[in-house]
CSV table of C-alpha atoms in Angstrom, one decimal:
chain,number,residue,atom,x,y,z
J,23,MET,CA,101.4,69.4,114.4
J,24,ASP,CA,98.7,71.9,113.5
J,25,ILE,CA,98.3,73.9,110.3
J,26,ASP,CA,99.2,77.0,112.4
J,27,ASP,CA,102.6,75.5,112.9
J,28,THR,CA,103.6,75.4,109.2
J,29,PRO,CA,103.8,77.6,106.2
J,30,VAL,CA,101.2,76.8,103.5
J,31,LEU,CA,102.1,77.5,99.9
J,32,ASP,CA,99.9,77.4,96.8
J,33,ASN,CA,102.5,77.0,94.1
J,34,HIS,CA,100.3,77.9,91.1
J,35,LEU,CA,97.3,80.3,91.5
J,36,HIS,CA,96.0,83.1,89.3
J,37,LEU,CA,94.7,86.5,90.5
J,38,ASP,CA,92.8,88.6,88.0
J,39,PRO,CA,92.8,92.3,88.9
J,40,VAL,CA,90.8,93.2,85.8
J,41,ASN,CA,87.9,90.8,85.8
J,42,GLY,CA,88.2,88.6,88.8
J,43,ARG,CA,88.1,88.5,92.6
J,44,ASN,CA,91.8,89.3,92.9
J,45,VAL,CA,92.8,90.0,96.5
J,46,ALA,CA,89.5,88.6,97.8
J,47,ALA,CA,90.6,85.2,96.6
J,48,ALA,CA,93.9,85.6,98.5
J,49,GLU,CA,91.9,86.6,101.6
J,50,GLU,CA,89.9,83.4,101.2
J,51,PHE,CA,93.1,81.4,101.0
J,52,ALA,CA,94.4,83.1,104.1
J,53,SER,CA,91.2,82.5,106.0
J,54,GLN,CA,91.8,78.7,105.9
J,55,GLY,CA,95.5,79.0,107.0
J,56,GLY,CA,97.2,79.7,103.7
J,57,THR,CA,100.3,81.8,104.1
J,58,HIS,CA,102.2,82.0,100.8
J,59,LEU,CA,101.2,82.2,97.1
J,60,LEU,CA,102.9,82.0,93.8
J,61,VAL,CA,100.8,84.2,91.5
J,62,LEU,CA,101.0,83.3,87.8
J,63,ASN,CA,100.0,85.8,85.2
J,64,LYS,CA,96.9,84.8,83.3
J,65,PRO,CA,97.1,84.6,79.5
J,66,SER,CA,97.4,88.1,78.2
J,67,TRP,CA,94.1,88.0,76.3
J,68,HIS,CA,92.3,87.6,79.6
J,69,LEU,CA,93.8,90.8,81.1
J,70,VAL,CA,94.6,93.3,78.4
J,71,GLU,CA,94.7,92.0,74.8
J,72,LYS,CA,96.5,89.3,72.9
J,73,ALA,CA,100.2,90.1,73.5
J,74,THR,CA,102.1,90.6,70.3
J,75,ASP,CA,104.9,92.9,71.4
J,76,GLU,CA,107.0,93.9,74.4
J,77,ALA,CA,104.6,96.6,75.5
J,78,THR,CA,101.6,94.3,75.8
J,79,PHE,CA,103.6,91.7,77.7
J,80,ARG,CA,104.8,94.4,80.1
J,81,GLU,CA,101.2,95.5,80.7
J,82,THR,CA,100.2,91.9,81.5
J,83,PHE,CA,103.2,91.4,83.8
J,84,ASP,CA,102.7,94.7,85.6
J,85,LEU,CA,99.1,93.8,86.5
J,86,THR,CA,100.3,90.5,87.9
J,87,VAL,CA,103.2,92.0,90.0
J,88,GLU,CA,100.6,94.5,91.4
J,89,ALA,CA,98.2,91.7,92.2
J,90,ALA,CA,101.0,89.7,94.0
J,91,THR,CA,102.0,92.8,96.0
J,92,ALA,CA,98.4,93.4,97.1
J,93,ALA,CA,98.0,89.7,98.0
J,94,SER,CA,101.1,90.0,100.3
J,95,GLU,CA,99.2,92.6,102.4
J,96,VAL,CA,96.6,90.0,103.4
J,97,LEU,CA,98.8,87.0,104.0
J,98,ASP,CA,100.8,86.1,107.1
J,99,GLY,CA,103.6,85.1,104.7
J,100,ARG,CA,103.8,86.7,101.2
J,101,ALA,CA,103.1,86.3,97.5
J,102,TRP,CA,105.5,86.2,94.6
J,103,ALA,CA,104.8,86.8,90.9
J,104,VAL,CA,105.7,84.1,88.4
J,105,LEU,CA,105.7,85.6,84.8
J,106,GLY,CA,105.8,84.2,81.3
J,107,VAL,CA,103.9,83.2,78.3
J,108,HIS,CA,101.0,80.8,78.2
J,109,PRO,CA,101.7,78.1,75.5
J,110,ALA,CA,98.2,78.5,74.0
J,111,LEU,CA,99.2,81.9,72.7
J,112,ILE,CA,100.8,80.2,69.8
J,113,SER,CA,97.5,79.0,68.6
J,114,LYS,CA,95.9,82.4,69.1
J,115,LEU,CA,98.6,84.0,67.0
J,116,VAL,CA,98.6,81.3,64.2
J,117,GLY,CA,94.8,81.7,64.1
J,118,ASP,CA,95.4,85.4,63.5
J,119,GLY,CA,97.6,84.7,60.5
J,120,TYR,CA,101.1,84.6,62.0
J,121,THR,CA,103.3,81.7,60.9
J,122,PRO,CA,104.5,79.3,63.6
J,123,PRO,CA,108.1,80.8,63.4
J,124,GLU,CA,106.6,84.4,63.7
J,125,ALA,CA,104.5,83.3,66.7
J,126,ARG,CA,107.6,81.6,68.2
J,127,ASP,CA,109.5,84.9,68.0
J,128,ILE,CA,106.7,86.9,69.6
J,129,MET,CA,106.5,84.4,72.5
J,130,GLN,CA,110.3,84.4,73.0
J,131,THR,CA,110.2,88.2,73.2
J,132,GLY,CA,107.6,87.7,76.1
J,133,LEU,CA,110.0,85.3,77.8
J,134,ASP,CA,112.8,87.8,77.4
J,135,VAL,CA,110.7,90.5,79.1
J,136,ALA,CA,109.7,88.1,81.9
J,137,ALA,CA,113.4,87.4,82.5
J,138,GLU,CA,114.0,91.1,83.0
J,139,TYR,CA,111.3,91.2,85.7
J,140,VAL,CA,113.1,88.3,87.5
J,141,ALA,CA,116.5,90.0,87.1
J,142,ASP,CA,115.0,93.2,88.5
J,143,GLY,CA,113.5,91.4,91.5
J,144,GLU,CA,109.9,92.0,90.5
J,145,ALA,CA,109.2,88.3,89.9
J,146,LEU,CA,110.5,85.1,91.5
J,147,ALA,CA,110.4,82.8,88.5
J,148,MET,CA,109.3,82.3,84.9
J,149,LYS,CA,106.7,80.2,83.2
J,150,SER,CA,106.5,78.6,79.7
J,151,GLY,CA,105.5,75.2,78.2
J,152,ARG,CA,103.9,73.7,75.2
J,153,PRO,CA,100.3,73.0,74.2
J,154,HIS,CA,98.3,70.4,76.2
J,155,TYR,CA,96.1,69.8,73.1
J,156,ASP,CA,96.8,68.5,69.6
J,157,VAL,CA,98.6,70.8,67.2
J,158,ASP,CA,100.3,70.3,63.9
J,159,ASP,CA,104.0,69.5,63.6
J,160,ALA,CA,105.1,73.0,62.8
J,161,VAL,CA,103.3,74.5,65.9
J,162,TRP,CA,104.7,71.7,68.1
J,163,ALA,CA,108.2,72.3,66.9
J,164,ALA,CA,107.9,76.1,67.4
J,165,SER,CA,106.4,75.5,70.9
J,166,ASN,CA,109.3,73.3,71.9
J,167,GLU,CA,111.7,76.1,70.7
J,168,VAL,CA,109.8,78.6,72.8
J,169,MET,CA,110.0,76.3,75.9
J,170,CYS,CA,113.8,75.8,75.4
J,171,HIS,CA,114.3,79.5,75.1
J,172,GLY,CA,112.6,79.8,78.4
J,173,PHE,CA,115.1,77.3,79.8
J,174,GLU,CA,117.9,79.5,78.5
J,175,ARG,CA,116.5,82.7,79.9
J,176,ALA,CA,115.8,81.1,83.3
J,177,ALA,CA,119.4,79.8,83.4
J,178,ASP,CA,120.7,83.3,82.4
J,179,VAL,CA,118.9,85.0,85.3
J,180,GLY,CA,119.2,82.1,87.8
J,181,CYS,CA,115.6,81.3,88.4
J,182,ALA,CA,113.2,78.4,88.2
J,183,ILE,CA,110.6,77.9,85.5
J,184,GLN,CA,107.1,76.5,85.7
J,185,LEU,CA,105.8,74.5,82.7
J,186,HIS,CA,102.3,74.2,81.4
J,187,THR,CA,102.3,71.1,79.2
J,188,GLU,CA,100.4,68.0,78.1
J,189,GLY,CA,99.6,65.4,80.7
J,190,GLY,CA,101.7,62.4,81.4
J,191,GLU,CA,104.4,61.1,83.8
J,192,ASP,CA,107.5,60.9,81.7
J,193,PHE,CA,109.2,64.2,81.0
J,194,GLU,CA,112.8,63.1,81.1
J,195,ASP,CA,113.4,64.6,77.7
J,196,VAL,CA,112.2,68.0,78.8
J,197,ALA,CA,114.4,67.9,81.9
J,198,ARG,CA,117.3,66.9,79.7
J,199,TRP,CA,116.6,69.8,77.3
J,200,ALA,CA,116.7,72.2,80.3
J,201,GLU,CA,120.0,70.8,81.5
J,202,GLU,CA,121.5,71.1,78.0
J,203,ARG,CA,120.7,74.8,78.2
J,204,GLY,CA,122.3,75.3,81.6
J,205,LEU,CA,119.3,74.9,83.9
J,206,ASP,CA,119.3,72.2,86.5
J,207,ARG,CA,116.2,69.9,86.4
J,208,THR,CA,115.5,70.8,90.0
J,209,LYS,CA,114.6,74.3,88.8
J,210,VAL,CA,112.1,72.9,86.3
J,211,VAL,CA,108.6,72.5,87.7
J,212,LYS,CA,105.7,70.7,85.9
J,213,HIS,CA,102.5,72.5,86.9
J,214,TYR,CA,99.3,70.5,87.1
J,215,SER,CA,101.1,67.3,87.8
J,216,GLY,CA,99.9,64.0,89.2
J,217,GLY,CA,101.5,62.3,92.1
J,218,ARG,CA,104.1,60.5,89.9
J,219,LEU,CA,106.5,62.3,87.6
J,220,SER,CA,109.9,61.6,86.0
J,221,GLY,CA,112.1,64.5,85.1
J,222,PRO,CA,111.0,67.9,86.5
J,223,VAL,CA,109.8,68.7,90.0
J,224,LYS,CA,106.1,67.9,90.3
J,225,SER,CA,103.6,70.6,91.4
J,226,VAL,CA,100.7,68.3,92.3
J,227,LEU,CA,97.1,69.4,91.7
J,228,SER,CA,95.7,69.1,95.2
J,229,ASP,CA,93.4,66.1,94.6
J,230,LYS,CA,93.5,63.7,97.6
J,231,ASP,CA,94.3,60.7,95.5
J,232,GLU,CA,97.2,62.3,93.7
J,233,LEU,CA,98.6,63.7,97.0
J,234,GLU,CA,98.5,60.3,98.5
J,235,ILE,CA,100.6,59.0,95.6
J,236,ALA,CA,103.0,62.0,96.0
J,237,VAL,CA,103.4,61.2,99.7
J,238,GLU,CA,104.1,57.5,99.0
J,239,THR,CA,106.8,58.2,96.4
J,240,ASP,CA,108.7,60.3,99.0
J,241,GLU,CA,110.1,62.7,96.4
J,242,PRO,CA,110.2,66.5,96.4
J,243,PHE,CA,106.8,68.0,95.4
J,244,LEU,CA,104.7,71.1,95.6
J,245,MET,CA,101.0,71.7,95.9
J,246,GLU,CA,98.7,73.8,93.8
J,247,THR,CA,95.2,74.7,92.9
J,248,ASP,CA,95.6,76.3,89.5
J,249,TYR,CA,92.7,78.6,90.6
J,250,ILE,CA,91.9,80.7,87.6
J,251,ASP,CA,90.0,83.6,89.2
J,252,ASP,CA,87.3,83.7,86.5
J,253,PRO,CA,83.8,85.0,87.7
J,254,ASP,CA,82.2,82.8,85.0
J,255,ARG,CA,83.9,79.7,86.5
J,256,PRO,CA,84.0,80.2,90.3
J,257,GLY,CA,86.2,77.6,92.0
J,258,ALA,CA,87.9,76.5,88.8
J,259,VAL,CA,90.2,74.6,88.6
J,260,LEU,CA,90.3,74.2,92.4
J,261,GLY,CA,89.2,77.0,94.8
J,262,PRO,CA,91.7,79.0,96.8
J,263,LYS,CA,90.7,77.2,100.0
J,264,THR,CA,91.8,73.9,98.7
J,265,VAL,CA,95.5,73.8,99.5
J,266,PRO,CA,95.1,74.8,103.2
J,267,ARG,CA,92.3,72.2,103.5
J,268,ARG,CA,94.5,69.5,102.0
J,269,VAL,CA,97.4,70.4,104.3
J,270,ARG,CA,95.1,70.1,107.3
J,271,TRP,CA,94.0,66.7,105.9
J,272,LEU,CA,97.6,65.6,105.4
J,273,LEU,CA,98.4,66.6,109.0
J,274,GLU,CA,95.4,64.8,110.4
J,275,ASN,CA,96.6,61.6,108.6
J,276,GLY,CA,100.1,61.9,110.1
J,277,HIS,CA,102.0,63.2,107.0
J,278,GLU,CA,103.9,65.9,108.7
J,279,ASP,CA,107.1,65.2,106.8
J,280,ALA,CA,105.3,65.5,103.5
J,281,VAL,CA,103.8,68.8,104.5
J,282,ARG,CA,107.3,70.1,105.3
J,283,THR,CA,108.6,68.7,102.0
J,284,ALA,CA,105.9,70.5,100.0
J,285,HIS,CA,105.8,73.8,101.9
J,286,VAL,CA,109.3,74.4,103.3
J,287,GLU,CA,112.0,72.2,101.7
J,288,THR,CA,110.9,72.0,98.1
J,289,PRO,CA,110.2,75.8,97.8
J,290,ALA,CA,113.6,76.4,99.2
J,291,ASP,CA,115.3,74.0,96.9
J,292,VAL,CA,113.4,75.1,93.7
J,293,TYR,CA,112.9,78.9,94.2
J,294,GLY,CA,115.4,79.8,97.0
J,295,ILE,CA,112.6,81.1,99.2
J,296,ASP,CA,112.4,80.6,103.0
J,297,THR,CA,108.7,80.2,103.8
J,298,GLU,CA,109.4,79.9,107.5
J,299,ALA,CA,111.5,83.1,107.7
J,300,THR,CA,108.8,85.0,105.8
J,301,LEU,CA,106.0,83.8,108.0
J,302,GLU,CA,104.5,86.0,110.7
J,303,ARG,CA,101.6,84.5,112.6
């Protein structure tokens, strides 16, 4: 099996139409055999301004939908937008004088708007989470309430949700919270995951060591770069060429089944997308 025989999906990549390379990064991904992208909106303060209301969230989301649409034009497959609220917004808002409950309400408004985009067909899925750094108890509690609101809204519109959280391997409590709000754990994806994870579906940062672990565990998984499209940090976190190169490496090492799991079966199960039917070589 050759890379030309399979779809190649990067499950979590950012394109910045304001300050970054934008479509040029998608072209770089495609040049190595990449075919499909999930384009996550960058934090609002990287694109427009710090989102504090429905209008600023919409401005951020519109830019990301446009970036995904433009990326689709240069791919043999297509790109989809994934929209939501970066969990670090709560710290930005609290730093500006909002209380944690006030910041929570603003962020939940952003998730409500993201759910509208999914319901209207402009986005495929949502994103939420909680800080990956130390915060006080009030901010932590408010952040968990935001994340759980995201689960409710994703369940309402019937979509998956990607999570940006702290590191670790045990997120059974998070998966349980989603199920308690009507969202199956198979629709909850932990972005920036290692090769082992309990609870949500893992989106493995495409490091060879972690991918080897994911292959060995023989569980559903996705692959990502978390490319941030920042001209001051080129290639961060991983460059757009990385997922296709890792797919080629997996195939060279006989892991054809794992490639199909990550790029055909898991995307279908989690997002309801058909990466083979949407592929034109």
